[in-house]
Tab-separated table of C-alpha atoms in Angstrom:
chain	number	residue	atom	x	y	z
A	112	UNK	CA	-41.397	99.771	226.156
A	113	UNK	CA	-41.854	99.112	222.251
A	114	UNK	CA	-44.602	100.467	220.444
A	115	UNK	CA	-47.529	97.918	219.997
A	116	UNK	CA	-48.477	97.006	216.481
A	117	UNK	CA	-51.946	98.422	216.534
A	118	UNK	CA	-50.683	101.726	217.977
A	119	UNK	CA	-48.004	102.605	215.571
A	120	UNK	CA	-49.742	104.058	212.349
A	121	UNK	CA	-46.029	104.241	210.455
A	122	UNK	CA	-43.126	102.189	211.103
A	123	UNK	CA	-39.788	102.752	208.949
A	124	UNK	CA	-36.714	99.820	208.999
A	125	UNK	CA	-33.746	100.406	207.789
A	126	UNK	CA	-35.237	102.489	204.732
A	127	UNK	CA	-32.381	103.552	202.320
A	128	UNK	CA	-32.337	105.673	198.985
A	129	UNK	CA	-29.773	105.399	197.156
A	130	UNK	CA	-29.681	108.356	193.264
A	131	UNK	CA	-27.334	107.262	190.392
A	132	UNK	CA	-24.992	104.618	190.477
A	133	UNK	CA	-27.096	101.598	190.178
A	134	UNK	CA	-30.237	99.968	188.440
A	135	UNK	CA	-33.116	101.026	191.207
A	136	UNK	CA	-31.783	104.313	191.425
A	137	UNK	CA	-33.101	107.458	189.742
A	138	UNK	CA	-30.414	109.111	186.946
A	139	UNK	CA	-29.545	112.453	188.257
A	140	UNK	CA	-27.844	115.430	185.928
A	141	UNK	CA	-25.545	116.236	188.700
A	142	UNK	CA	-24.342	115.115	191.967
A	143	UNK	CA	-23.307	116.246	195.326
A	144	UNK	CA	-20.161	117.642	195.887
A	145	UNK	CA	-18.177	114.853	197.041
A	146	UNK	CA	-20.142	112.174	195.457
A	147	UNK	CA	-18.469	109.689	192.853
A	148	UNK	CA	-20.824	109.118	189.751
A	149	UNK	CA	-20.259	105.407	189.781
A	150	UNK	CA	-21.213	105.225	193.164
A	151	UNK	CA	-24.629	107.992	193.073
A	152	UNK	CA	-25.597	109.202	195.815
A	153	UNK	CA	-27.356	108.106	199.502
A	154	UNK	CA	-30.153	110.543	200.221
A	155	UNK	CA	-31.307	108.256	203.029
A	156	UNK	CA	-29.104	105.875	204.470
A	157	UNK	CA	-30.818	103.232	206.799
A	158	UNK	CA	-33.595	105.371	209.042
A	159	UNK	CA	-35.727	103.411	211.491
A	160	UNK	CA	-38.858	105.335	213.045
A	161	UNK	CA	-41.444	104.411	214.374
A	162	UNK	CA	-44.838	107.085	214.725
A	163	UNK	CA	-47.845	106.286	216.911
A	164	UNK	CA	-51.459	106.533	215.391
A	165	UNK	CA	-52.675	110.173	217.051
A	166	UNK	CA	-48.858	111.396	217.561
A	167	UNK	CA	-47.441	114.511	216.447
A	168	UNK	CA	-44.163	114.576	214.652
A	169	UNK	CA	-41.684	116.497	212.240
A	170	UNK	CA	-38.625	116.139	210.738
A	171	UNK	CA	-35.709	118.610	211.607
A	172	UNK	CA	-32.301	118.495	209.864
A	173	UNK	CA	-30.331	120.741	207.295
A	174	UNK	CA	-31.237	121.348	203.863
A	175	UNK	CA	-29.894	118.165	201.899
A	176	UNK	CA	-30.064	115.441	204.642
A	177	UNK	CA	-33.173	113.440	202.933
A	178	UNK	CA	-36.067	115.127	204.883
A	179	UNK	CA	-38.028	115.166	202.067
A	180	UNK	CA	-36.772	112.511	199.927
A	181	UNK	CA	-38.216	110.036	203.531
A	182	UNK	CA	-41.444	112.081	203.412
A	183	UNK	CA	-41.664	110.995	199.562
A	184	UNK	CA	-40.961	107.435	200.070
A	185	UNK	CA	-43.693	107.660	203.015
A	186	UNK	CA	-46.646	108.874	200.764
A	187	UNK	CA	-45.235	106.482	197.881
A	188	UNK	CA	-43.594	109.102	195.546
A	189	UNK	CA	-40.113	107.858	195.455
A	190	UNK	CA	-39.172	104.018	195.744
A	191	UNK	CA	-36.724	102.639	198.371
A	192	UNK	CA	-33.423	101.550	197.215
């Protein structure tokens, strides 16, 4: 059963980030492996979450998967794309 609006104290759809490549995104010195520089690079590509008010909750993943390039654009440092 979904989440009611009152109990979920942070709700995340489709959030993207998108480095390089485009006027929202940040200018980076150097990209990913792989990466083409006209292009940049997706750090986050389209999460939805959803975490209820009292809940615990973490974020597991290897290093370079956007763990805390989400966390970021949670507390407002970094700007979706």
């Amino acid at each position: 059963m979904p989440a009611r609006v009152a109990d979920v104290a942070v709700r995340l759809v489709q959030l993207t980030k998108r480095f390089g490549g485009d006027a929202t995104g940040r200018r980076v010195a150097g990209f990913v492996e792989g990466a083409i520089a006209d292009q940049g690079f997706m750090a986050v590509d389209h999460i939805d979450l959803e975490v209820r008010d009292g809940e615990f909750f973490s974020l597991l993943g290897p290093s370079g998967c956007g763990k805390t390039t989400t966390l970021r654009m949670i507390g407002g440092f970094e700007q979706p794309t």
